[in-house]
Amino acid sequence: MSTLLLRAGVTCHELANQDFLTLNPEDPRYSQVEYILLDPSCSGSGMVGRMNELTDSPGSVPAQRLQSLAAFQLRCLNHALCFPRLQRLIYSTCSVHEEENEGVVRACLREHRRSFRLVPVLPSWPERGQAPLTQCLRASPGETLTNGFFVAMLERRSPGEQEQEDELTSDEDVISFPANSDVEAESHDPSPLEAEPAPTASKKKRKKRKKKPKQQQEN
């Protein structure tokens, strides 16, 4: 890595050979970090010419493997957003699978929506992220004649934007970051507590119907 950085002309770097998830964002060495490029381990399904028969087709990677990778990627992304001075973060993979790309970003924004927002990456680039996350960038051999990869950029909201975000309606939340699984869709089914007012209203109607015969008898 040090050699690659030097070849790229990067001199203001310090390598830390340790697990990123064990870094303390409050550590004085990292507490002033404002920009992060997060490129976590992925399936490598977008790399042309590298085990294509095992990585290129959508069904080539076992679902359990994709779920494990996505869970790890989400942990890394959530951890990166904990750095107190962070202003912008780039999340990238060399994967073509939605589970590792838009799926991870959606899950992250559901938790950090108040503090961070998704901003467009190279708006003129022809291939975009899957709707509604079109701010993200995608690339593929078929569309852009490149390796397959994905890029998303998150930016910290200003205090004023955070207050405005708190005022958004739930409908807007669903439009921006829709549910992506049957489990999440089931969680929106009415709960017993939500269904309780209906029987209460019907009881009141029955009481009124009972009172009418008494009034007729008195007359």
XYZ file of C-alpha atoms in Angstrom:
219
model
C 0.000 0.000 0.000
C 2.809 2.414 0.832
C 4.363 1.809 -2.600
C 1.044 2.416 -4.356
C 0.545 5.667 -2.465
C 4.007 6.897 -3.373
C 3.438 6.043 -7.024
C 0.254 8.124 -6.892
C 2.187 11.048 -5.435
C 0.614 10.816 -1.994
C 3.078 11.845 0.701
C 0.825 12.973 3.566
C -0.198 9.531 4.713
C 0.345 7.287 7.706
C -0.392 3.575 7.412
C -2.086 1.843 10.340
C -1.879 -1.922 10.001
C -4.880 -2.828 12.148
C -8.547 -3.673 11.971
C -10.494 -0.557 11.036
C -13.382 -1.576 13.297
C -11.037 -1.465 16.300
C -10.033 2.169 15.685
C -11.367 4.600 18.244
C -12.867 7.620 16.439
C -12.095 9.712 19.525
C -8.400 8.814 19.418
C -6.378 12.060 19.077
C -4.655 10.581 16.018
C -7.961 10.370 14.151
C -10.286 12.806 15.914
C -9.546 15.519 13.335
C -10.219 13.347 10.270
C -12.635 15.101 7.895
C -12.584 12.831 4.821
C -12.702 9.050 4.552
C -12.435 6.738 1.569
C -14.026 3.463 2.645
C -13.333 0.524 0.324
C -14.263 -2.574 2.357
C -13.872 -6.194 1.352
C -16.463 -7.220 -1.232
C -17.334 -10.063 -3.594
C -15.175 -8.608 -6.391
C -17.964 -9.437 -8.823
C -17.232 -6.376 -10.958
C -13.622 -7.261 -11.769
C -13.443 -8.328 -15.404
C -11.096 -11.216 -16.182
C -10.784 -12.353 -12.580
C -12.691 -15.579 -11.995
C -15.488 -14.306 -14.221
C -17.294 -17.619 -14.191
C -17.569 -17.373 -10.380
C -18.259 -13.683 -9.861
C -19.929 -12.045 -12.860
C -23.387 -13.647 -12.904
C -25.954 -12.372 -10.369
C -26.509 -15.872 -8.984
C -22.860 -16.877 -8.814
C -22.294 -15.699 -5.233
C -24.242 -17.619 -2.574
C -26.919 -15.539 -0.858
C -25.411 -16.286 2.558
C -22.022 -15.013 1.379
C -23.575 -11.762 0.116
C -25.450 -11.277 3.381
C -22.252 -11.746 5.379
C -20.353 -9.287 3.197
C -23.164 -6.720 3.344
C -23.334 -6.997 7.132
C -19.582 -6.422 7.412
C -19.697 -3.509 4.969
C -22.532 -1.896 6.904
C -20.575 -2.221 10.152
C -17.599 -0.494 8.529
C -19.769 2.277 7.114
C -21.569 2.917 10.395
C -18.242 2.965 12.228
C -16.740 5.421 9.761
C -19.598 7.864 10.304
C -18.746 7.986 14.020
C -15.594 10.062 13.460
C -16.530 13.387 15.088
C -15.027 15.769 12.499
C -16.007 13.773 9.430
C -17.416 15.954 6.642
C -17.523 13.641 3.645
C -17.169 9.927 3.087
C -16.789 7.897 -0.102
C -18.106 4.331 0.029
C -16.963 2.154 -2.869
C -16.943 -1.479 -3.914
C -15.893 -3.422 -6.993
C -19.149 -5.350 -6.796
C -22.171 -5.400 -9.103
C -24.521 -6.812 -6.470
C -27.230 -4.533 -5.086
C -26.896 -6.138 -1.652
C -23.364 -4.767 -1.271
C -24.098 -1.397 -2.827
C -27.461 0.379 -2.646
C -28.640 -2.055 0.023
C -25.803 -1.111 2.376
C -26.240 2.617 1.728
C -30.007 2.439 2.348
C -29.524 0.606 5.622
C -26.905 3.131 6.747
C -29.039 6.158 5.880
C -31.984 4.790 7.845
C -29.797 5.051 10.948
C -27.824 8.207 10.106
C -30.349 10.103 7.975
C -30.503 12.991 10.425
C -26.739 13.613 10.351
C -25.708 12.623 6.819
C -27.159 12.902 3.347
C -26.401 11.310 0.012
C -24.906 13.705 -2.566
C -24.421 13.176 -6.325
C -21.170 11.620 -7.541
C -20.048 12.842 -10.997
C -23.579 13.818 -12.162
C -22.555 13.600 -15.824
C -21.534 9.939 -15.493
C -23.970 7.878 -17.617
C -24.622 4.899 -15.328
C -26.292 5.711 -12.024
C -27.233 3.829 -8.885
C -30.473 1.917 -8.788
C -33.508 4.143 -8.172
C -34.126 6.000 -5.986
C -30.412 6.227 -5.078
C -29.444 7.781 -8.407
C -26.971 10.083 -6.628
C -24.693 7.040 -6.530
C -22.464 6.009 -9.409
C -22.257 2.619 -11.041
C -19.980 1.280 -13.758
C -20.089 -1.940 -15.743
C -18.483 -3.533 -18.809
C -21.762 -3.345 -20.704
C -22.645 0.294 -19.996
C -19.344 2.140 -19.472
C -16.803 -0.353 -20.892
C -15.032 -0.546 -17.522
C -14.787 -2.898 -14.609
C -17.899 -3.025 -12.491
C -17.879 -0.830 -9.412
C -20.074 1.339 -7.216
C -19.470 4.700 -5.521
C -21.601 6.607 -3.020
C -20.762 9.876 -1.267
C -22.184 10.852 2.117
C -21.954 14.406 3.410
C -22.564 15.657 6.928
C -25.605 17.883 7.250
C -25.338 21.341 8.755
C -27.201 21.925 12.055
C -29.930 23.772 10.154
C -30.371 20.885 7.730
C -30.637 18.460 10.635
C -33.545 20.452 12.047
C -35.281 20.457 8.664
C -34.762 16.713 8.353
C -36.510 16.200 11.688
C -39.586 17.873 10.206
C -39.870 15.541 7.211
C -42.992 13.413 7.032
C -42.907 9.652 7.156
C -44.173 9.531 3.554
C -41.076 11.402 2.399
C -38.887 8.971 4.300
C -40.418 6.019 2.469
C -39.952 7.692 -0.916
C -36.308 8.487 -0.234
C -35.286 5.159 1.256
C -37.853 2.432 0.526
C -37.870 -0.931 2.260
C -35.746 -3.497 0.482
C -36.878 -6.771 1.975
C -39.984 -8.747 2.824
C -39.031 -8.612 6.495
C -39.115 -4.817 6.502
C -42.389 -4.784 4.571
C -43.973 -7.086 7.137
C -42.903 -4.741 9.926
C -45.297 -2.118 8.551
C -48.373 -4.339 9.034
C -50.852 -2.945 11.589
C -50.037 -4.092 15.083
C -52.743 -5.187 17.567
C -52.463 -1.759 19.179
C -53.032 -0.019 15.859
C -56.102 -2.155 15.158
C -57.658 -1.549 18.593
C -59.605 1.712 17.865
C -61.944 0.004 15.371
C -63.594 -2.386 17.871
C -63.889 0.486 20.363
C -65.887 2.522 17.868
C -68.193 -0.408 17.140
C -68.917 -0.840 20.847
C -70.079 2.756 21.082
C -72.471 2.205 18.188
C -73.953 -0.854 19.868
C -74.568 1.133 23.036
C -76.452 3.770 21.084
C -78.639 1.151 19.441
C -79.529 -0.242 22.871
C -80.687 3.172 24.082
C -83.200 3.675 21.259
C -85.703 1.019 22.418
C -85.746 2.570 25.900
C -86.652 5.985 24.501
C -89.530 4.507 22.494
C -90.937 2.739 25.573
C -90.883 5.950 27.599
C -92.807 7.770 24.881
